[in-house]
mmCIF file of N, CA and C in Angstrom:
data_model
loop_
_atom_site.group_PDB
_atom_site.id
_atom_site.type_symbol
_atom_site.label_atom_id
_atom_site.label_comp_id
_atom_site.label_asym_id
_atom_site.label_seq_id
_atom_site.Cartn_x
_atom_site.Cartn_y
_atom_site.Cartn_z
ATOM 1 N N GLN A 1 9.365 24.071 5.060
ATOM 2 C CA GLN A 1 8.768 22.716 5.237
ATOM 3 C C GLN A 1 7.929 22.408 4.047
ATOM 4 N N VAL A 2 8.159 21.384 3.394
ATOM 5 C CA VAL A 2 7.514 20.920 2.092
ATOM 6 C C VAL A 2 6.207 20.358 2.585
ATOM 7 N N GLN A 3 5.143 20.435 1.899
ATOM 8 C CA GLN A 3 3.774 19.889 2.281
ATOM 9 C C GLN A 3 3.291 19.338 1.058
ATOM 10 N N LEU A 4 2.690 18.225 0.927
ATOM 11 C CA LEU A 4 2.159 17.509 -0.275
ATOM 12 C C LEU A 4 0.773 17.125 0.179
ATOM 13 N N VAL A 5 -0.336 17.394 -0.604
ATOM 14 C CA VAL A 5 -1.633 17.048 -0.384
ATOM 15 C C VAL A 5 -2.194 16.403 -1.515
ATOM 16 N N GLU A 6 -2.379 15.043 -1.311
ATOM 17 C CA GLU A 6 -3.025 14.383 -2.417
ATOM 18 C C GLU A 6 -4.509 14.500 -2.363
ATOM 19 N N SER A 7 -5.309 14.414 -3.430
ATOM 20 C CA SER A 7 -6.782 14.242 -3.541
ATOM 21 C C SER A 7 -7.082 13.627 -4.725
ATOM 22 N N GLY A 8 -8.447 13.185 -4.970
ATOM 23 C CA GLY A 8 -8.916 12.578 -5.973
ATOM 24 C C GLY A 8 -9.327 11.161 -5.815
ATOM 25 N N GLY A 9 -8.811 10.490 -4.845
ATOM 26 C CA GLY A 9 -9.090 9.031 -4.735
ATOM 27 C C GLY A 9 -10.474 8.781 -4.469
ATOM 28 N N GLY A 10 -10.829 7.589 -4.433
ATOM 29 C CA GLY A 10 -12.363 7.151 -4.221
ATOM 30 C C GLY A 10 -12.540 5.626 -4.594
ATOM 31 N N LEU A 11 -13.749 5.370 -4.822
ATOM 32 C CA LEU A 11 -14.200 4.093 -5.197
ATOM 33 C C LEU A 11 -14.652 4.188 -6.549
ATOM 34 N N VAL A 12 -14.368 3.310 -7.474
ATOM 35 C CA VAL A 12 -14.655 3.151 -8.786
ATOM 36 C C VAL A 12 -14.861 1.762 -9.264
ATOM 37 N N GLN A 13 -15.651 1.436 -10.323
ATOM 38 C CA GLN A 13 -15.642 0.082 -10.823
ATOM 39 C C GLN A 13 -14.555 -0.191 -11.725
ATOM 40 N N ALA A 14 -14.226 -1.376 -12.001
ATOM 41 C CA ALA A 14 -13.314 -1.860 -12.814
ATOM 42 C C ALA A 14 -13.699 -1.203 -14.274
ATOM 43 N N GLY A 15 -12.614 -0.713 -14.901
ATOM 44 C CA GLY A 15 -12.756 -0.155 -16.160
ATOM 45 C C GLY A 15 -12.906 1.368 -16.136
ATOM 46 N N GLY A 16 -13.196 1.829 -15.038
ATOM 47 C CA GLY A 16 -13.347 3.295 -14.774
ATOM 48 C C GLY A 16 -12.102 4.028 -14.683
ATOM 49 N N SER A 17 -12.223 5.458 -14.471
ATOM 50 C CA SER A 17 -11.156 6.322 -14.325
ATOM 51 C C SER A 17 -11.209 7.220 -13.122
ATOM 52 N N LEU A 18 -10.021 7.479 -12.739
ATOM 53 C CA LEU A 18 -9.886 8.681 -11.623
ATOM 54 C C LEU A 18 -8.621 9.588 -12.087
ATOM 55 N N ARG A 19 -8.678 10.771 -11.505
ATOM 56 C CA ARG A 19 -7.549 11.508 -11.656
ATOM 57 C C ARG A 19 -7.205 11.946 -10.240
ATOM 58 N N LEU A 20 -5.928 11.629 -9.930
ATOM 59 C CA LEU A 20 -5.273 12.059 -8.655
ATOM 60 C C LEU A 20 -4.548 13.409 -8.899
ATOM 61 N N SER A 21 -4.602 14.190 -7.714
ATOM 62 C CA SER A 21 -3.879 15.416 -7.792
ATOM 63 C C SER A 21 -3.122 15.608 -6.647
ATOM 64 N N CYS A 22 -1.896 16.192 -6.585
ATOM 65 C CA CYS A 22 -0.895 16.409 -5.527
ATOM 66 C C CYS A 22 -0.620 17.951 -5.626
ATOM 67 N N ALA A 23 -1.050 18.717 -4.600
ATOM 68 C CA ALA A 23 -0.558 20.138 -4.565
ATOM 69 C C ALA A 23 0.473 20.245 -3.544
ATOM 70 N N ALA A 24 1.525 20.958 -3.958
ATOM 71 C CA ALA A 24 2.793 21.028 -3.244
ATOM 72 C C ALA A 24 2.895 22.560 -2.738
ATOM 73 N N SER A 25 3.434 22.588 -1.548
ATOM 74 C CA SER A 25 3.788 23.885 -1.039
ATOM 75 C C SER A 25 5.017 23.984 -0.277
ATOM 76 N N GLY A 26 5.783 25.240 -0.029
ATOM 77 C CA GLY A 26 6.824 25.167 0.674
ATOM 78 C C GLY A 26 8.166 24.736 0.049
ATOM 79 N N SER A 27 8.085 24.694 -1.222
ATOM 80 C CA SER A 27 9.330 24.220 -1.918
ATOM 81 C C SER A 27 9.496 24.864 -3.413
ATOM 82 N N THR A 28 10.530 24.790 -3.965
ATOM 83 C CA THR A 28 10.684 25.174 -5.432
ATOM 84 C C THR A 28 10.180 24.147 -6.180
ATOM 85 N N PHE A 29 8.970 24.083 -6.236
ATOM 86 C CA PHE A 29 8.267 22.898 -6.986
ATOM 87 C C PHE A 29 8.688 22.814 -8.446
ATOM 88 N N SER A 30 8.835 23.763 -9.140
ATOM 89 C CA SER A 30 9.069 23.772 -10.675
ATOM 90 C C SER A 30 10.554 23.280 -10.877
ATOM 91 N N THR A 31 11.376 23.105 -9.961
ATOM 92 C CA THR A 31 12.764 22.557 -10.258
ATOM 93 C C THR A 31 13.027 21.159 -9.701
ATOM 94 N N ASN A 32 11.886 20.582 -9.188
ATOM 95 C CA ASN A 32 12.071 19.166 -8.554
ATOM 96 C C ASN A 32 11.060 18.194 -9.332
ATOM 97 N N ALA A 33 11.725 16.977 -9.346
ATOM 98 C CA ALA A 33 11.076 15.909 -9.835
ATOM 99 C C ALA A 33 10.031 15.435 -8.895
ATOM 100 N N MET A 34 8.911 14.721 -9.347
ATOM 101 C CA MET A 34 8.033 14.229 -8.641
ATOM 102 C C MET A 34 7.609 12.789 -8.966
ATOM 103 N N GLY A 35 6.919 12.156 -8.064
ATOM 104 C CA GLY A 35 6.661 10.687 -8.344
ATOM 105 C C GLY A 35 5.338 10.276 -7.568
ATOM 106 N N TRP A 36 4.858 9.287 -8.091
ATOM 107 C CA TRP A 36 3.667 8.642 -7.564
ATOM 108 C C TRP A 36 4.050 7.160 -7.126
ATOM 109 N N PHE A 37 3.573 6.816 -5.965
ATOM 110 C CA PHE A 37 3.822 5.340 -5.503
ATOM 111 C C PHE A 37 2.480 4.933 -4.875
ATOM 112 N N ARG A 38 2.445 3.593 -4.696
ATOM 113 C CA ARG A 38 1.358 3.101 -4.169
ATOM 114 C C ARG A 38 1.551 1.821 -3.242
ATOM 115 N N GLN A 39 0.667 1.516 -2.245
ATOM 116 C CA GLN A 39 0.831 0.466 -1.269
ATOM 117 C C GLN A 39 -0.428 -0.171 -1.194
ATOM 118 N N ALA A 40 -0.530 -1.400 -1.614
ATOM 119 C CA ALA A 40 -1.739 -2.307 -1.418
ATOM 120 C C ALA A 40 -1.656 -2.912 -0.082
ATOM 121 N N PRO A 41 -2.804 -3.381 0.352
ATOM 122 C CA PRO A 41 -2.837 -4.019 1.597
ATOM 123 C C PRO A 41 -1.954 -5.265 1.685
ATOM 124 N N GLY A 42 -1.093 -5.490 2.608
ATOM 125 C CA GLY A 42 -0.195 -6.490 2.775
ATOM 126 C C GLY A 42 0.908 -6.486 1.906
ATOM 127 N N LYS A 43 1.217 -5.383 1.148
ATOM 128 C CA LYS A 43 2.246 -5.488 0.125
ATOM 129 C C LYS A 43 3.132 -4.135 0.630
ATOM 130 N N GLU A 44 4.307 -4.115 -0.092
ATOM 131 C CA GLU A 44 5.318 -3.006 0.046
ATOM 132 C C GLU A 44 4.838 -2.013 -0.768
ATOM 133 N N ARG A 45 5.232 -0.781 -0.646
ATOM 134 C CA ARG A 45 4.951 0.415 -1.354
ATOM 135 C C ARG A 45 5.844 0.120 -2.788
ATOM 136 N N GLU A 46 5.255 0.556 -3.793
ATOM 137 C CA GLU A 46 5.849 0.335 -5.051
ATOM 138 C C GLU A 46 5.708 1.535 -5.962
ATOM 139 N N PHE A 47 6.660 1.792 -6.870
ATOM 140 C CA PHE A 47 6.747 2.851 -7.862
ATOM 141 C C PHE A 47 5.545 2.645 -8.847
ATOM 142 N N VAL A 48 5.030 3.876 -9.101
ATOM 143 C CA VAL A 48 3.948 3.866 -10.150
ATOM 144 C C VAL A 48 4.343 4.786 -11.304
ATOM 145 N N ALA A 49 4.659 6.026 -11.159
ATOM 146 C CA ALA A 49 5.149 6.910 -12.173
ATOM 147 C C ALA A 49 6.056 8.091 -11.650
ATOM 148 N N ALA A 50 6.822 8.719 -12.545
ATOM 149 C CA ALA A 50 7.666 9.840 -12.065
ATOM 150 C C ALA A 50 7.862 10.763 -13.210
ATOM 151 N N ILE A 51 7.992 11.958 -12.907
ATOM 152 C CA ILE A 51 8.150 13.034 -13.957
ATOM 153 C C ILE A 51 9.180 14.061 -13.643
ATOM 154 N N ASN A 52 9.895 14.463 -14.497
ATOM 155 C CA ASN A 52 11.053 15.397 -14.208
ATOM 156 C C ASN A 52 10.535 16.689 -14.015
ATOM 157 N N TRP A 53 11.549 17.679 -13.697
ATOM 158 C CA TRP A 53 11.117 19.139 -13.296
ATOM 159 C C TRP A 53 10.233 19.668 -14.377
ATOM 160 N N SER A 54 10.549 19.505 -15.757
ATOM 161 C CA SER A 54 9.877 20.238 -16.731
ATOM 162 C C SER A 54 8.786 19.612 -17.193
ATOM 163 N N GLY A 55 8.463 18.190 -16.924
ATOM 164 C CA GLY A 55 7.457 17.463 -17.513
ATOM 165 C C GLY A 55 7.760 16.764 -18.867
ATOM 166 N N ALA A 56 9.004 17.044 -19.269
ATOM 167 C CA ALA A 56 9.383 16.453 -20.605
ATOM 168 C C ALA A 56 9.810 15.063 -20.453
ATOM 169 N N MET A 57 10.209 14.580 -19.340
ATOM 170 C CA MET A 57 10.534 13.208 -19.211
ATOM 171 C C MET A 57 9.589 12.518 -18.120
ATOM 172 N N THR A 58 8.963 11.366 -18.506
ATOM 173 C CA THR A 58 8.034 10.602 -17.621
ATOM 174 C C THR A 58 8.417 9.166 -17.617
ATOM 175 N N TYR A 59 8.106 8.451 -16.530
ATOM 176 C CA TYR A 59 8.366 6.982 -16.513
ATOM 177 C C TYR A 59 7.227 6.421 -15.810
ATOM 178 N N HIS A 60 6.759 5.217 -16.264
ATOM 179 C CA HIS A 60 5.628 4.520 -15.674
ATOM 180 C C HIS A 60 5.973 3.135 -15.420
ATOM 181 N N ALA A 61 5.429 2.607 -14.394
ATOM 182 C CA ALA A 61 5.730 1.171 -14.063
ATOM 183 C C ALA A 61 5.025 0.300 -15.202
ATOM 184 N N ASP A 62 5.655 -0.912 -15.479
ATOM 185 C CA ASP A 62 5.053 -1.613 -16.505
ATOM 186 C C ASP A 62 3.579 -2.126 -16.217
ATOM 187 N N SER A 63 3.321 -2.302 -15.024
ATOM 188 C CA SER A 63 1.941 -2.677 -14.659
ATOM 189 C C SER A 63 0.986 -1.541 -14.900
ATOM 190 N N VAL A 64 1.218 -0.315 -15.094
ATOM 191 C CA VAL A 64 0.314 0.825 -15.284
ATOM 192 C C VAL A 64 0.443 1.409 -16.712
ATOM 193 N N LYS A 65 1.525 0.920 -17.438
ATOM 194 C CA LYS A 65 1.873 1.603 -18.674
ATOM 195 C C LYS A 65 0.770 1.568 -19.662
ATOM 196 N N GLY A 66 0.326 2.501 -20.339
ATOM 197 C CA GLY A 66 -0.765 2.580 -21.237
ATOM 198 C C GLY A 66 -2.148 2.697 -20.627
ATOM 199 N N ARG A 67 -2.207 2.810 -19.362
ATOM 200 C CA ARG A 67 -3.488 3.149 -18.531
ATOM 201 C C ARG A 67 -3.281 4.188 -17.774
ATOM 202 N N PHE A 68 -2.147 4.560 -17.194
ATOM 203 C CA PHE A 68 -1.916 5.662 -16.203
ATOM 204 C C PHE A 68 -1.001 6.740 -16.877
ATOM 205 N N THR A 69 -1.232 7.955 -16.706
ATOM 206 C CA THR A 69 -0.298 8.986 -17.211
ATOM 207 C C THR A 69 -0.027 10.181 -16.167
ATOM 208 N N ILE A 70 1.243 10.360 -15.885
ATOM 209 C CA ILE A 70 1.748 11.514 -14.962
ATOM 210 C C ILE A 70 1.814 12.776 -15.771
ATOM 211 N N SER A 71 1.503 13.839 -15.146
ATOM 212 C CA SER A 71 1.597 15.052 -15.701
ATOM 213 C C SER A 71 1.913 16.112 -14.664
ATOM 214 N N ARG A 72 2.307 17.405 -14.942
ATOM 215 C CA ARG A 72 2.444 18.400 -13.989
ATOM 216 C C ARG A 72 2.019 19.803 -14.520
ATOM 217 N N ASP A 73 1.595 20.714 -13.601
ATOM 218 C CA ASP A 73 1.383 22.062 -13.869
ATOM 219 C C ASP A 73 2.229 22.809 -12.905
ATOM 220 N N ASN A 74 3.263 23.367 -13.391
ATOM 221 C CA ASN A 74 4.135 23.992 -12.526
ATOM 222 C C ASN A 74 3.637 25.417 -12.023
ATOM 223 N N ALA A 75 2.812 25.928 -12.920
ATOM 224 C CA ALA A 75 2.029 27.205 -12.442
ATOM 225 C C ALA A 75 1.144 26.916 -11.373
ATOM 226 N N LYS A 76 0.687 25.754 -11.171
ATOM 227 C CA LYS A 76 -0.264 25.403 -10.036
ATOM 228 C C LYS A 76 0.453 24.692 -8.957
ATOM 229 N N ASN A 77 1.790 24.429 -9.210
ATOM 230 C CA ASN A 77 2.517 23.548 -8.154
ATOM 231 C C ASN A 77 1.851 22.210 -7.930
ATOM 232 N N THR A 78 1.285 21.618 -8.997
ATOM 233 C CA THR A 78 0.547 20.399 -8.981
ATOM 234 C C THR A 78 0.870 19.324 -9.879
ATOM 235 N N VAL A 79 1.019 18.098 -9.349
ATOM 236 C CA VAL A 79 1.254 16.994 -10.181
ATOM 237 C C VAL A 79 0.032 16.086 -10.296
ATOM 238 N N TYR A 80 -0.314 15.456 -11.308
ATOM 239 C CA TYR A 80 -1.497 14.725 -11.499
ATOM 240 C C TYR A 80 -1.133 13.248 -11.924
ATOM 241 N N LEU A 81 -2.112 12.348 -11.711
ATOM 242 C CA LEU A 81 -2.026 10.972 -12.117
ATOM 243 C C LEU A 81 -3.313 10.635 -12.780
ATOM 244 N N GLN A 82 -3.335 10.572 -14.063
ATOM 245 C CA GLN A 82 -4.675 10.201 -14.746
ATOM 246 C C GLN A 82 -4.656 8.714 -14.695
ATOM 247 N N MET A 83 -5.676 7.965 -14.128
ATOM 248 C CA MET A 83 -5.808 6.629 -14.252
ATOM 249 C C MET A 83 -7.128 6.134 -15.093
ATOM 250 N N ASN A 84 -6.668 5.425 -15.968
ATOM 251 C CA ASN A 84 -7.855 4.850 -16.864
ATOM 252 C C ASN A 84 -7.944 3.314 -16.889
ATOM 253 N N ASN A 85 -8.888 2.833 -17.304
ATOM 254 C CA ASN A 85 -9.074 1.315 -17.272
ATOM 255 C C ASN A 85 -8.570 0.714 -16.037
ATOM 256 N N LEU A 86 -9.126 1.220 -14.965
ATOM 257 C CA LEU A 86 -8.567 0.625 -13.717
ATOM 258 C C LEU A 86 -9.088 -0.865 -13.428
ATOM 259 N N LYS A 87 -8.204 -1.453 -12.690
ATOM 260 C CA LYS A 87 -8.396 -2.870 -12.387
ATOM 261 C C LYS A 87 -8.366 -2.939 -10.820
ATOM 262 N N PRO A 88 -9.050 -4.060 -10.365
ATOM 263 C CA PRO A 88 -9.115 -4.264 -8.971
ATOM 264 C C PRO A 88 -7.599 -4.287 -8.335
ATOM 265 N N GLU A 89 -6.767 -4.783 -9.113
ATOM 266 C CA GLU A 89 -5.305 -4.955 -8.485
ATOM 267 C C GLU A 89 -4.656 -3.461 -8.379
ATOM 268 N N ASP A 90 -5.360 -2.487 -8.912
ATOM 269 C CA ASP A 90 -4.765 -1.135 -8.735
ATOM 270 C C ASP A 90 -5.333 -0.624 -7.365
ATOM 271 N N THR A 91 -6.063 -1.251 -6.627
ATOM 272 C CA THR A 91 -6.625 -0.854 -5.400
ATOM 273 C C THR A 91 -5.415 -0.706 -4.236
ATOM 274 N N ALA A 92 -5.246 0.411 -3.765
ATOM 275 C CA ALA A 92 -4.160 0.767 -3.017
ATOM 276 C C ALA A 92 -4.129 2.259 -2.350
ATOM 277 N N VAL A 93 -3.362 2.432 -1.518
ATOM 278 C CA VAL A 93 -3.091 3.916 -1.098
ATOM 279 C C VAL A 93 -2.153 4.436 -2.011
ATOM 280 N N TYR A 94 -2.438 5.676 -2.665
ATOM 281 C CA TYR A 94 -1.429 6.325 -3.535
ATOM 282 C C TYR A 94 -0.812 7.442 -2.887
ATOM 283 N N TYR A 95 0.495 7.552 -2.965
ATOM 284 C CA TYR A 95 1.234 8.697 -2.388
ATOM 285 C C TYR A 95 2.029 9.406 -3.483
ATOM 286 N N CYS A 96 2.023 10.776 -3.394
ATOM 287 C CA CYS A 96 2.960 11.512 -4.155
ATOM 288 C C CYS A 96 4.121 11.819 -3.299
ATOM 289 N N ALA A 97 5.257 12.189 -3.915
ATOM 290 C CA ALA A 97 6.529 12.420 -3.321
ATOM 291 C C ALA A 97 7.319 13.304 -4.198
ATOM 292 N N VAL A 98 8.201 14.144 -3.582
ATOM 293 C CA VAL A 98 9.023 15.126 -4.270
ATOM 294 C C VAL A 98 10.605 14.791 -4.087
ATOM 295 N N ARG A 99 11.303 15.037 -5.036
ATOM 296 C CA ARG A 99 12.666 14.815 -4.928
ATOM 297 C C ARG A 99 13.473 16.091 -4.663
ATOM 298 N N ASN A 100 14.634 16.109 -4.058
ATOM 299 C CA ASN A 100 15.477 17.196 -4.038
ATOM 300 C C ASN A 100 16.440 17.230 -5.208
ATOM 301 N N GLY A 101 15.839 17.184 -6.400
ATOM 302 C CA GLY A 101 16.579 17.129 -7.705
ATOM 303 C C GLY A 101 15.596 17.179 -8.814
ATOM 304 N N ALA A 102 16.183 17.409 -9.950
ATOM 305 C CA ALA A 102 15.287 17.569 -11.210
ATOM 306 C C ALA A 102 15.020 16.397 -11.891
ATOM 307 N N LEU A 103 15.921 15.314 -11.930
ATOM 308 C CA LEU A 103 15.650 14.074 -12.657
ATOM 309 C C LEU A 103 14.554 13.144 -11.933
ATOM 310 N N ALA A 104 13.747 12.576 -12.919
ATOM 311 C CA ALA A 104 12.753 11.665 -12.437
ATOM 312 C C ALA A 104 13.476 10.283 -12.264
ATOM 313 N N LEU A 105 13.217 9.776 -10.964
ATOM 314 C CA LEU A 105 13.743 8.516 -10.566
ATOM 315 C C LEU A 105 12.775 7.701 -10.071
ATOM 316 N N THR A 106 12.885 6.343 -10.004
ATOM 317 C CA THR A 106 11.968 5.303 -9.683
ATOM 318 C C THR A 106 12.021 4.724 -8.365
ATOM 319 N N THR A 107 13.161 5.029 -7.574
ATOM 320 C CA THR A 107 13.226 4.358 -6.278
ATOM 321 C C THR A 107 12.823 5.228 -5.204
ATOM 322 N N GLN A 108 12.246 4.607 -4.216
ATOM 323 C CA GLN A 108 11.661 5.461 -3.012
ATOM 324 C C GLN A 108 12.695 6.256 -2.247
ATOM 325 N N ARG A 109 13.919 5.731 -2.084
ATOM 326 C CA ARG A 109 14.838 6.346 -1.329
ATOM 327 C C ARG A 109 15.425 7.655 -1.934
ATOM 328 N N ASP A 110 15.043 7.863 -3.171
ATOM 329 C CA ASP A 110 15.451 9.206 -3.920
ATOM 330 C C ASP A 110 14.552 10.290 -3.635
ATOM 331 N N TYR A 111 13.353 10.007 -2.907
ATOM 332 C CA TYR A 111 12.305 11.051 -2.662
ATOM 333 C C TYR A 111 12.395 11.518 -1.324
ATOM 334 N N ALA A 112 12.432 12.771 -1.026
ATOM 335 C CA ALA A 112 12.678 13.341 0.175
ATOM 336 C C ALA A 112 11.415 13.623 0.939
ATOM 337 N N TYR A 113 10.322 14.038 0.371
ATOM 338 C CA TYR A 113 9.025 14.340 1.027
ATOM 339 C C TYR A 113 7.801 13.691 0.431
ATOM 340 N N TRP A 114 6.920 13.194 1.470
ATOM 341 C CA TRP A 114 5.893 12.491 0.942
ATOM 342 C C TRP A 114 4.491 12.906 1.416
ATOM 343 N N GLY A 115 3.480 12.745 0.691
ATOM 344 C CA GLY A 115 2.161 13.191 1.139
ATOM 345 C C GLY A 115 1.534 12.053 2.113
ATOM 346 N N GLN A 116 0.399 12.334 2.527
ATOM 347 C CA GLN A 116 -0.283 11.370 3.512
ATOM 348 C C GLN A 116 -0.985 10.136 2.720
ATOM 349 N N GLY A 117 -1.209 10.310 1.429
ATOM 350 C CA GLY A 117 -1.749 9.239 0.703
ATOM 351 C C GLY A 117 -3.284 9.559 0.448
ATOM 352 N N THR A 118 -3.786 8.951 -0.649
ATOM 353 C CA THR A 118 -5.258 8.921 -0.991
ATOM 354 C C THR A 118 -5.644 7.492 -1.385
ATOM 355 N N GLN A 119 -6.713 7.076 -0.847
ATOM 356 C CA GLN A 119 -7.136 5.728 -1.046
ATOM 357 C C GLN A 119 -7.883 5.624 -2.371
ATOM 358 N N VAL A 120 -7.444 4.592 -3.340
ATOM 359 C CA VAL A 120 -8.089 4.275 -4.478
ATOM 360 C C VAL A 120 -8.631 2.762 -4.367
ATOM 361 N N THR A 121 -9.885 2.572 -4.491
ATOM 362 C CA THR A 121 -10.616 1.208 -4.376
ATOM 363 C C THR A 121 -11.165 0.926 -5.762
ATOM 364 N N VAL A 122 -10.774 -0.213 -6.418
ATOM 365 C CA VAL A 122 -11.531 -0.537 -7.676
ATOM 366 C C VAL A 122 -12.204 -1.851 -7.322
ATOM 367 N N SER A 123 -13.583 -1.727 -7.630
ATOM 368 C CA SER A 123 -14.393 -2.915 -7.382
ATOM 369 C C SER A 123 -14.548 -3.763 -8.761
ATOM 370 N N SER A 124 -14.632 -5.037 -8.568
ATOM 371 C CA SER A 124 -14.860 -5.898 -9.757
ATOM 372 C C SER A 124 -16.222 -6.042 -10.207
#
């Protein structure tokens, strides 16, 4: 059974930073791609960032490019999302997810397991 536990969310002022963490257990983490998605109130869940099994390939949504960075530490079975210059429109529940595959993909249906999510609120 794969378990993903997100942490690091909270309330921050616009322009501030947060780092989200996602700890994985119960799977061969180091061979699987990981992703971050988010869902704002009243909106559908959307792609934020993805990283391949080794960390050599990353993808970021245009809305966060240059502000957010996904990374991973396979020794710690953890994936991170560093979020800088946060904006009120970044307010959402952030979810991490793991694929049954090594390639980083951007669509939700390609991810097999999901965490419970962590709330990020950015005040103006």
